[in-house]
PDB file of C-alpha atoms in Angstrom:
ATOM      1  CA  UNK N   1     130.722 154.588  86.025  1.00  0.00           C
ATOM      2  CA  UNK N   2     130.620 153.935  89.792  1.00  0.00           C
ATOM      3  CA  UNK N   3     127.209 152.720  90.962  1.00  0.00           C
ATOM      4  CA  UNK N   4     126.815 152.927  94.767  1.00  0.00           C
ATOM      5  CA  UNK N   5     124.620 150.225  96.288  1.00  0.00           C
ATOM      6  CA  UNK N   6     123.967 148.564  99.643  1.00  0.00           C
ATOM      7  CA  UNK N   7     122.972 144.905  99.984  1.00  0.00           C
ATOM      8  CA  UNK N   8     121.907 143.693 103.435  1.00  0.00           C
ATOM      9  CA  UNK N   9     122.653 139.972 103.437  1.00  0.00           C
ATOM     10  CA  UNK N  10     121.635 137.402 106.047  1.00  0.00           C
ATOM     11  CA  UNK N  11     124.465 134.946 106.646  1.00  0.00           C
ATOM     12  CA  UNK N  12     122.288 132.403 108.437  1.00  0.00           C
ATOM     13  CA  UNK N  13     122.687 130.878 111.914  1.00  0.00           C
ATOM     14  CA  UNK N  14     126.342 129.796 111.743  1.00  0.00           C
ATOM     15  CA  UNK N  15     126.671 126.776 109.468  1.00  0.00           C
ATOM     16  CA  UNK N  16     128.205 128.199 106.269  1.00  0.00           C
ATOM     17  CA  UNK N  17     126.119 125.749 104.213  1.00  0.00           C
ATOM     18  CA  UNK N  18     122.907 127.384 105.445  1.00  0.00           C
ATOM     19  CA  UNK N  19     123.467 130.620 103.544  1.00  0.00           C
ATOM     20  CA  UNK N  20     121.161 131.075 100.552  1.00  0.00           C
ATOM     21  CA  UNK N  21     122.205 130.811  96.928  1.00  0.00           C
ATOM     22  CA  UNK N  22     121.103 134.405  96.345  1.00  0.00           C
ATOM     23  CA  UNK N  23     123.312 135.541  99.217  1.00  0.00           C
ATOM     24  CA  UNK N  24     126.314 133.758  97.691  1.00  0.00           C
ATOM     25  CA  UNK N  25     125.686 135.435  94.341  1.00  0.00           C
ATOM     26  CA  UNK N  26     125.430 138.807  96.061  1.00  0.00           C
ATOM     27  CA  UNK N  27     128.703 138.280  97.927  1.00  0.00           C
ATOM     28  CA  UNK N  28     130.429 137.431  94.657  1.00  0.00           C
ATOM     29  CA  UNK N  29     129.255 140.737  93.192  1.00  0.00           C
ATOM     30  CA  UNK N  30     130.429 142.902  96.112  1.00  0.00           C
ATOM     31  CA  UNK N  31     133.153 145.522  95.986  1.00  0.00           C
ATOM     32  CA  UNK N  32     133.235 145.817  99.796  1.00  0.00           C
ATOM     33  CA  UNK N  33     131.969 143.414 102.476  1.00  0.00           C
ATOM     34  CA  UNK N  34     131.350 144.657 106.013  1.00  0.00           C
ATOM     35  CA  UNK N  35     130.711 141.575 108.121  1.00  0.00           C
ATOM     36  CA  UNK N  36     129.608 140.820 111.671  1.00  0.00           C
ATOM     37  CA  UNK N  37     131.400 138.578 114.138  1.00  0.00           C
ATOM     38  CA  UNK N  38     128.438 136.180 113.978  1.00  0.00           C
ATOM     39  CA  UNK N  39     128.723 135.889 110.194  1.00  0.00           C
ATOM     40  CA  UNK N  40     130.989 132.891 109.538  1.00  0.00           C
ATOM     41  CA  UNK N  41     134.235 134.072 107.970  1.00  0.00           C
ATOM     42  CA  UNK N  42     134.202 130.972 105.729  1.00  0.00           C
ATOM     43  CA  UNK N  43     131.586 132.839 103.703  1.00  0.00           C
ATOM     44  CA  UNK N  44     134.213 135.318 102.558  1.00  0.00           C
ATOM     45  CA  UNK N  45     135.472 132.628 100.153  1.00  0.00           C
ATOM     46  CA  UNK N  46     132.623 133.691  97.859  1.00  0.00           C
ATOM     47  CA  UNK N  47     134.041 137.192  97.478  1.00  0.00           C
ATOM     48  CA  UNK N  48     135.894 138.090  94.297  1.00  0.00           C
ATOM     49  CA  UNK N  49     139.691 138.459  94.533  1.00  0.00           C
ATOM     50  CA  UNK N  50     140.516 141.981  95.619  1.00  0.00           C
ATOM     51  CA  UNK N  51     137.223 142.593  97.407  1.00  0.00           C
ATOM     52  CA  UNK N  52     137.739 144.697 100.533  1.00  0.00           C
ATOM     53  CA  UNK N  53     136.477 142.674 103.524  1.00  0.00           C
ATOM     54  CA  UNK N  54     136.236 144.439 106.885  1.00  0.00           C
ATOM     55  CA  UNK N  55     135.042 143.027 110.220  1.00  0.00           C
ATOM     56  CA  UNK N  56     132.750 145.410 112.088  1.00  0.00           C
ATOM     57  CA  UNK N  57     131.438 142.979 114.699  1.00  0.00           C
ATOM     58  CA  UNK N  58     132.205 142.491 118.365  1.00  0.00           C
ATOM     59  CA  UNK N  59     134.895 139.951 119.211  1.00  0.00           C
ATOM     60  CA  UNK N  60     136.511 138.841 122.488  1.00  0.00           C
ATOM     61  CA  UNK N  61     138.961 141.463 123.689  1.00  0.00           C
ATOM     62  CA  UNK N  62     137.830 144.039 121.149  1.00  0.00           C
ATOM     63  CA  UNK N  63     135.037 146.576 121.291  1.00  0.00           C
ATOM     64  CA  UNK N  64     132.291 146.448 118.707  1.00  0.00           C
ATOM     65  CA  UNK N  65     132.305 149.090 116.011  1.00  0.00           C
ATOM     66  CA  UNK N  66     129.582 151.590 117.038  1.00  0.00           C
ATOM     67  CA  UNK N  67     126.462 151.499 114.897  1.00  0.00           C
ATOM     68  CA  UNK N  68     126.888 155.126 113.840  1.00  0.00           C
ATOM     69  CA  UNK N  69     130.354 154.277 112.537  1.00  0.00           C
ATOM     70  CA  UNK N  70     129.040 151.247 110.635  1.00  0.00           C
ATOM     71  CA  UNK N  71     126.446 153.464 108.953  1.00  0.00           C
ATOM     72  CA  UNK N  72     129.180 155.955 108.072  1.00  0.00           C
ATOM     73  CA  UNK N  73     131.344 153.187 106.600  1.00  0.00           C
ATOM     74  CA  UNK N  74     128.459 151.923 104.488  1.00  0.00           C
ATOM     75  CA  UNK N  75     127.929 155.345 102.943  1.00  0.00           C
ATOM     76  CA  UNK N  76     131.656 156.013 102.558  1.00  0.00           C
ATOM     77  CA  UNK N  77     132.489 152.748 100.794  1.00  0.00           C
ATOM     78  CA  UNK N  78     129.369 152.797  98.632  1.00  0.00           C
ATOM     79  CA  UNK N  79     130.368 156.220  97.376  1.00  0.00           C
ATOM     80  CA  UNK N  80     134.063 155.362  96.986  1.00  0.00           C
ATOM     81  CA  UNK N  81     133.919 151.711  95.848  1.00  0.00           C
ATOM     82  CA  UNK N  82     130.386 150.931  94.647  1.00  0.00           C
ATOM     83  CA  UNK N  83     128.543 147.813  95.854  1.00  0.00           C
ATOM     84  CA  UNK N  84     128.714 147.342  99.630  1.00  0.00           C
ATOM     85  CA  UNK N  85     127.459 144.089 101.171  1.00  0.00           C
ATOM     86  CA  UNK N  86     126.564 144.274 104.841  1.00  0.00           C
ATOM     87  CA  UNK N  87     126.843 140.639 105.952  1.00  0.00           C
ATOM     88  CA  UNK N  88     124.902 139.932 109.130  1.00  0.00           C
ATOM     89  CA  UNK N  89     124.469 136.777 111.181  1.00  0.00           C
ATOM     90  CA  UNK N  90     121.012 135.245 110.976  1.00  0.00           C
ATOM     91  CA  UNK N  91     118.511 137.516 109.269  1.00  0.00           C
ATOM     92  CA  UNK N  92     119.069 141.282 108.909  1.00  0.00           C
ATOM     93  CA  UNK N  93     115.536 142.142 109.997  1.00  0.00           C
ATOM     94  CA  UNK N  94     115.473 140.192 113.266  1.00  0.00           C
ATOM     95  CA  UNK N  95     117.379 142.205 115.882  1.00  0.00           C
ATOM     96  CA  UNK N  96     119.890 143.137 113.181  1.00  0.00           C
ATOM     97  CA  UNK N  97     119.472 146.946 113.293  1.00  0.00           C
ATOM     98  CA  UNK N  98     118.908 146.820 109.558  1.00  0.00           C
ATOM     99  CA  UNK N  99     116.531 149.779 109.627  1.00  0.00           C
ATOM    100  CA  UNK N 100     119.315 152.115 110.805  1.00  0.00           C
ATOM    101  CA  UNK N 101     121.623 151.071 107.986  1.00  0.00           C
ATOM    102  CA  UNK N 102     118.867 151.319 105.396  1.00  0.00           C
ATOM    103  CA  UNK N 103     118.026 154.819 106.582  1.00  0.00           C
ATOM    104  CA  UNK N 104     121.666 155.938 106.370  1.00  0.00           C
ATOM    105  CA  UNK N 105     121.965 154.597 102.816  1.00  0.00           C
ATOM    106  CA  UNK N 106     118.683 156.077 101.619  1.00  0.00           C
ATOM    107  CA  UNK N 107     119.486 159.488 103.088  1.00  0.00           C
ATOM    108  CA  UNK N 108     122.701 159.400 101.028  1.00  0.00           C
ATOM    109  CA  UNK N 109     120.774 158.431  97.902  1.00  0.00           C
ATOM    110  CA  UNK N 110     122.162 154.864  97.856  1.00  0.00           C
ATOM    111  CA  UNK N 111     119.850 152.076  96.567  1.00  0.00           C
ATOM    112  CA  UNK N 112     119.242 149.199  98.994  1.00  0.00           C
ATOM    113  CA  UNK N 113     118.344 145.550  98.540  1.00  0.00           C
ATOM    114  CA  UNK N 114     117.794 142.903 101.231  1.00  0.00           C
ATOM    115  CA  UNK N 115     118.675 139.212 101.027  1.00  0.00           C
ATOM    116  CA  UNK N 116     116.934 137.379 103.891  1.00  0.00           C
ATOM    117  CA  UNK N 117     118.799 134.814 105.975  1.00  0.00           C
ATOM    118  CA  UNK N 118     117.828 131.881 108.186  1.00  0.00           C
ATOM    119  CA  UNK N 119     117.456 133.161 111.730  1.00  0.00           C
ATOM    120  CA  UNK N 120     118.839 131.242 114.706  1.00  0.00           C
ATOM    121  CA  UNK N 121     115.436 131.690 116.360  1.00  0.00           C
ATOM    122  CA  UNK N 122     114.142 128.993 114.019  1.00  0.00           C
ATOM    123  CA  UNK N 123     117.349 127.144 113.080  1.00  0.00           C
ATOM    124  CA  UNK N 124     118.551 126.541 116.646  1.00  0.00           C
ATOM    125  CA  UNK N 125     115.491 124.633 117.860  1.00  0.00           C
ATOM    126  CA  UNK N 126     115.195 122.871 114.487  1.00  0.00           C
ATOM    127  CA  UNK N 127     118.797 121.677 114.750  1.00  0.00           C
ATOM    128  CA  UNK N 128     117.837 119.908 117.986  1.00  0.00           C
ATOM    129  CA  UNK N 129     114.572 118.469 116.686  1.00  0.00           C
ATOM    130  CA  UNK N 130     112.398 120.995 118.511  1.00  0.00           C
ATOM    131  CA  UNK N 131     109.536 122.399 116.404  1.00  0.00           C
ATOM    132  CA  UNK N 132     108.172 125.808 117.358  1.00  0.00           C
ATOM    133  CA  UNK N 133     104.617 124.723 116.589  1.00  0.00           C
ATOM    134  CA  UNK N 134     103.035 121.287 116.736  1.00  0.00           C
ATOM    135  CA  UNK N 135      99.436 120.203 116.495  1.00  0.00           C
ATOM    136  CA  UNK N 136      98.009 119.604 119.941  1.00  0.00           C
ATOM    137  CA  UNK N 137     100.872 121.398 121.703  1.00  0.00           C
ATOM    138  CA  UNK N 138     101.397 124.931 120.368  1.00  0.00           C
ATOM    139  CA  UNK N 139      99.676 126.847 117.590  1.00  0.00           C
ATOM    140  CA  UNK N 140     101.970 129.873 117.696  1.00  0.00           C
ATOM    141  CA  UNK N 141     105.329 131.148 118.894  1.00  0.00           C
ATOM    142  CA  UNK N 142     106.896 134.266 120.341  1.00  0.00           C
ATOM    143  CA  UNK N 143     110.355 135.445 119.318  1.00  0.00           C
ATOM    144  CA  UNK N 144     111.683 138.103 121.642  1.00  0.00           C
ATOM    145  CA  UNK N 145     114.919 139.610 122.863  1.00  0.00           C
ATOM    146  CA  UNK N 146     115.868 138.884 126.434  1.00  0.00           C
ATOM    147  CA  UNK N 147     117.317 142.323 127.117  1.00  0.00           C
ATOM    148  CA  UNK N 148     116.816 145.807 125.741  1.00  0.00           C
ATOM    149  CA  UNK N 149     119.507 148.247 124.606  1.00  0.00           C
ATOM    150  CA  UNK N 150     119.868 149.437 128.216  1.00  0.00           C
ATOM    151  CA  UNK N 151     120.460 145.897 129.479  1.00  0.00           C
ATOM    152  CA  UNK N 152     117.107 145.613 131.227  1.00  0.00           C
ATOM    153  CA  UNK N 153     114.810 142.636 130.683  1.00  0.00           C
ATOM    154  CA  UNK N 154     112.354 143.226 127.866  1.00  0.00           C
ATOM    155  CA  UNK N 155     108.796 143.921 129.033  1.00  0.00           C
ATOM    156  CA  UNK N 156     107.641 141.483 126.352  1.00  0.00           C
ATOM    157  CA  UNK N 157     109.065 138.618 128.415  1.00  0.00           C
ATOM    158  CA  UNK N 158     106.284 139.050 130.981  1.00  0.00           C
ATOM    159  CA  UNK N 159     103.679 139.067 128.210  1.00  0.00           C
ATOM    160  CA  UNK N 160     105.190 135.986 126.595  1.00  0.00           C
ATOM    161  CA  UNK N 161     105.144 134.203 129.948  1.00  0.00           C
ATOM    162  CA  UNK N 162     101.369 134.635 130.060  1.00  0.00           C
ATOM    163  CA  UNK N 163     100.802 133.124 126.622  1.00  0.00           C
ATOM    164  CA  UNK N 164     100.302 129.518 125.557  1.00  0.00           C
ATOM    165  CA  UNK N 165     102.833 129.858 122.728  1.00  0.00           C
ATOM    166  CA  UNK N 166     106.322 128.459 122.385  1.00  0.00           C
ATOM    167  CA  UNK N 167     108.677 131.240 123.480  1.00  0.00           C
ATOM    168  CA  UNK N 168     112.066 131.752 121.825  1.00  0.00           C
ATOM    169  CA  UNK N 169     114.407 134.202 123.557  1.00  0.00           C
ATOM    170  CA  UNK N 170     117.519 135.632 121.923  1.00  0.00           C
ATOM    171  CA  UNK N 171     120.223 137.561 123.769  1.00  0.00           C
ATOM    172  CA  UNK N 172     118.921 136.458 127.147  1.00  0.00           C
ATOM    173  CA  UNK N 173     121.713 134.369 128.667  1.00  0.00           C
ATOM    174  CA  UNK N 174     123.083 137.146 130.856  1.00  0.00           C
ATOM    175  CA  UNK N 175     119.692 137.414 132.590  1.00  0.00           C
ATOM    176  CA  UNK N 176     118.433 133.847 132.266  1.00  0.00           C
ATOM    177  CA  UNK N 177     117.731 133.346 135.969  1.00  0.00           C
ATOM    178  CA  UNK N 178     115.632 136.499 136.169  1.00  0.00           C
ATOM    179  CA  UNK N 179     113.826 135.583 132.967  1.00  0.00           C
ATOM    180  CA  UNK N 180     112.943 132.142 134.336  1.00  0.00           C
ATOM    181  CA  UNK N 181     111.699 133.751 137.550  1.00  0.00           C
ATOM    182  CA  UNK N 182     109.168 135.686 135.460  1.00  0.00           C
ATOM    183  CA  UNK N 183     107.875 132.442 133.942  1.00  0.00           C
ATOM    184  CA  UNK N 184     107.779 130.799 137.377  1.00  0.00           C
ATOM    185  CA  UNK N 185     105.737 133.722 138.709  1.00  0.00           C
ATOM    186  CA  UNK N 186     103.277 133.051 135.904  1.00  0.00           C
ATOM    187  CA  UNK N 187     102.875 129.409 136.913  1.00  0.00           C
ATOM    188  CA  UNK N 188     105.174 127.959 134.255  1.00  0.00           C
ATOM    189  CA  UNK N 189     107.827 126.297 136.431  1.00  0.00           C
ATOM    190  CA  UNK N 190     107.103 122.825 135.031  1.00  0.00           C
ATOM    191  CA  UNK N 191     107.134 123.837 131.375  1.00  0.00           C
ATOM    192  CA  UNK N 192     110.009 122.226 129.398  1.00  0.00           C
ATOM    193  CA  UNK N 193     112.890 124.479 128.392  1.00  0.00           C
ATOM    194  CA  UNK N 194     116.093 124.226 126.408  1.00  0.00           C
ATOM    195  CA  UNK N 195     119.231 126.289 125.866  1.00  0.00           C
ATOM    196  CA  UNK N 196     121.135 125.834 122.607  1.00  0.00           C
ATOM    197  CA  UNK N 197     124.573 127.410 122.245  1.00  0.00           C
ATOM    198  CA  UNK N 198     126.336 128.044 118.919  1.00  0.00           C
ATOM    199  CA  UNK N 199     123.530 126.376 116.985  1.00  0.00           C
ATOM    200  CA  UNK N 200     124.291 124.683 113.625  1.00  0.00           C
ATOM    201  CA  UNK N 201     128.063 124.939 114.142  1.00  0.00           C
ATOM    202  CA  UNK N 202     130.608 122.345 115.186  1.00  0.00           C
ATOM    203  CA  UNK N 203     130.496 123.830 118.698  1.00  0.00           C
ATOM    204  CA  UNK N 204     126.739 123.380 119.142  1.00  0.00           C
ATOM    205  CA  UNK N 205     125.704 122.314 122.639  1.00  0.00           C
ATOM    206  CA  UNK N 206     122.268 121.873 124.166  1.00  0.00           C
ATOM    207  CA  UNK N 207     120.771 121.288 127.590  1.00  0.00           C
ATOM    208  CA  UNK N 208     117.133 120.524 128.313  1.00  0.00           C
ATOM    209  CA  UNK N 209     115.146 120.787 131.501  1.00  0.00           C
ATOM    210  CA  UNK N 210     112.263 122.823 132.822  1.00  0.00           C
ATOM    211  CA  UNK N 211     111.692 126.480 133.553  1.00  0.00           C
ATOM    212  CA  UNK N 212     112.476 125.708 137.199  1.00  0.00           C
ATOM    213  CA  UNK N 213     115.951 124.290 136.589  1.00  0.00           C
ATOM    214  CA  UNK N 214     117.167 125.268 133.103  1.00  0.00           C
ATOM    215  CA  UNK N 215     119.204 128.248 134.321  1.00  0.00           C
ATOM    216  CA  UNK N 216     121.109 126.052 136.766  1.00  0.00           C
ATOM    217  CA  UNK N 217     121.575 123.273 134.209  1.00  0.00           C
ATOM    218  CA  UNK N 218     122.897 125.695 131.602  1.00  0.00           C
ATOM    219  CA  UNK N 219     125.296 127.199 134.116  1.00  0.00           C
ATOM    220  CA  UNK N 220     126.555 123.772 135.212  1.00  0.00           C
ATOM    221  CA  UNK N 221     127.146 122.860 131.558  1.00  0.00           C
ATOM    222  CA  UNK N 222     129.088 126.081 131.012  1.00  0.00           C
ATOM    223  CA  UNK N 223     126.747 127.370 128.321  1.00  0.00           C
ATOM    224  CA  UNK N 224     126.870 131.027 127.370  1.00  0.00           C
ATOM    225  CA  UNK N 225     126.290 133.403 124.490  1.00  0.00           C
ATOM    226  CA  UNK N 226     125.526 133.119 121.663  1.00  0.00           C
ATOM    227  CA  UNK N 227     122.626 130.928 122.724  1.00  0.00           C
ATOM    228  CA  UNK N 228     118.912 130.575 122.140  1.00  0.00           C
ATOM    229  CA  UNK N 229     116.452 129.837 124.953  1.00  0.00           C
ATOM    230  CA  UNK N 230     113.279 127.891 124.101  1.00  0.00           C
ATOM    231  CA  UNK N 231     110.350 127.492 126.480  1.00  0.00           C
ATOM    232  CA  UNK N 232     107.310 125.396 125.635  1.00  0.00           C
ATOM    233  CA  UNK N 233     105.737 121.970 125.438  1.00  0.00           C
ATOM    234  CA  UNK N 234     107.350 121.299 122.050  1.00  0.00           C
ATOM    235  CA  UNK N 235     110.695 120.992 123.851  1.00  0.00           C
ATOM    236  CA  UNK N 236     109.388 117.547 124.885  1.00  0.00           C
ATOM    237  CA  UNK N 237     109.972 116.483 121.281  1.00  0.00           C
ATOM    238  CA  UNK N 238     113.735 116.820 121.750  1.00  0.00           C
ATOM    239  CA  UNK N 239     115.329 113.351 121.419  1.00  0.00           C
ATOM    240  CA  UNK N 240     116.435 113.422 125.068  1.00  0.00           C
ATOM    241  CA  UNK N 241     112.829 113.863 126.243  1.00  0.00           C
ATOM    242  CA  UNK N 242     110.951 112.027 123.497  1.00  0.00           C
ATOM    243  CA  UNK N 243     110.570 108.621 125.204  1.00  0.00           C
ATOM    244  CA  UNK N 244     109.106 110.191 128.321  1.00  0.00           C
ATOM    245  CA  UNK N 245     106.660 112.218 126.217  1.00  0.00           C
ATOM    246  CA  UNK N 246     105.731 109.233 124.036  1.00  0.00           C
ATOM    247  CA  UNK N 247     104.987 107.106 127.108  1.00  0.00           C
ATOM    248  CA  UNK N 248     102.890 109.903 128.570  1.00  0.00           C
ATOM    249  CA  UNK N 249     100.773 110.442 125.458  1.00  0.00           C
ATOM    250  CA  UNK N 250     100.343 106.728 124.795  1.00  0.00           C
ATOM    251  CA  UNK N 251      98.034 106.539 127.802  1.00  0.00           C
ATOM    252  CA  UNK N 252      96.212 109.823 127.295  1.00  0.00           C
ATOM    253  CA  UNK N 253      93.593 111.278 125.020  1.00  0.00           C
ATOM    254  CA  UNK N 254      95.942 113.891 123.560  1.00  0.00           C
ATOM    255  CA  UNK N 255      95.729 114.215 119.770  1.00  0.00           C
ATOM    256  CA  UNK N 256      98.690 112.861 117.772  1.00  0.00           C
ATOM    257  CA  UNK N 257     101.191 115.318 116.350  1.00  0.00           C
TER     258      UNK N 257
END
């Protein structure tokens, strides 16, 4: 008897080896896989032969499948095929619109399970040796979107710029200069910053600098989306900046990390 089900699966930040074992097992049990452009297609090797695999993500030269249509497809294939896996880049619950897909499934009486994934908000800085917290530097971190659904800069950026936390910004490259201006207005021009593109993949690239110049440096390096922006003193722990930071702290009273 057909048993409709939806599994929301986090594919991780890009490196196919960073998907979880539970996610792999869930993919191998799927009847249909609806996957995002940011979910590495190498992961489809874990699907059973004959599994229907459909891309619903945005790709160059092709419009993204509207969210309403994705929700409709989830319900349709769960009812017609059984177990639908919605494979999302990163983690489904961090800017992944998971709540809309869960609601559509539940309203249709379809059971839902969630398999968390490693988010690029943590994996990207980690891949470059940048911790989000470090004793004596930062005790907390902000993770925020750079732009809202209307394309405007998130109001949370201004709040984050007033904090003492490490700030991680996703989906902010199109407005990076304006975002940095907000931090500059809040007296943060000298704070270290980094931009990491295509983190954990073979195409990963990173530039480091300060709030004052990171937008220009990223532009000169040709960096673009998908990329993660990190702002905070922990950026000094990046290998490119480590010697300077080590020399600075060697002659100060700052506590060791």
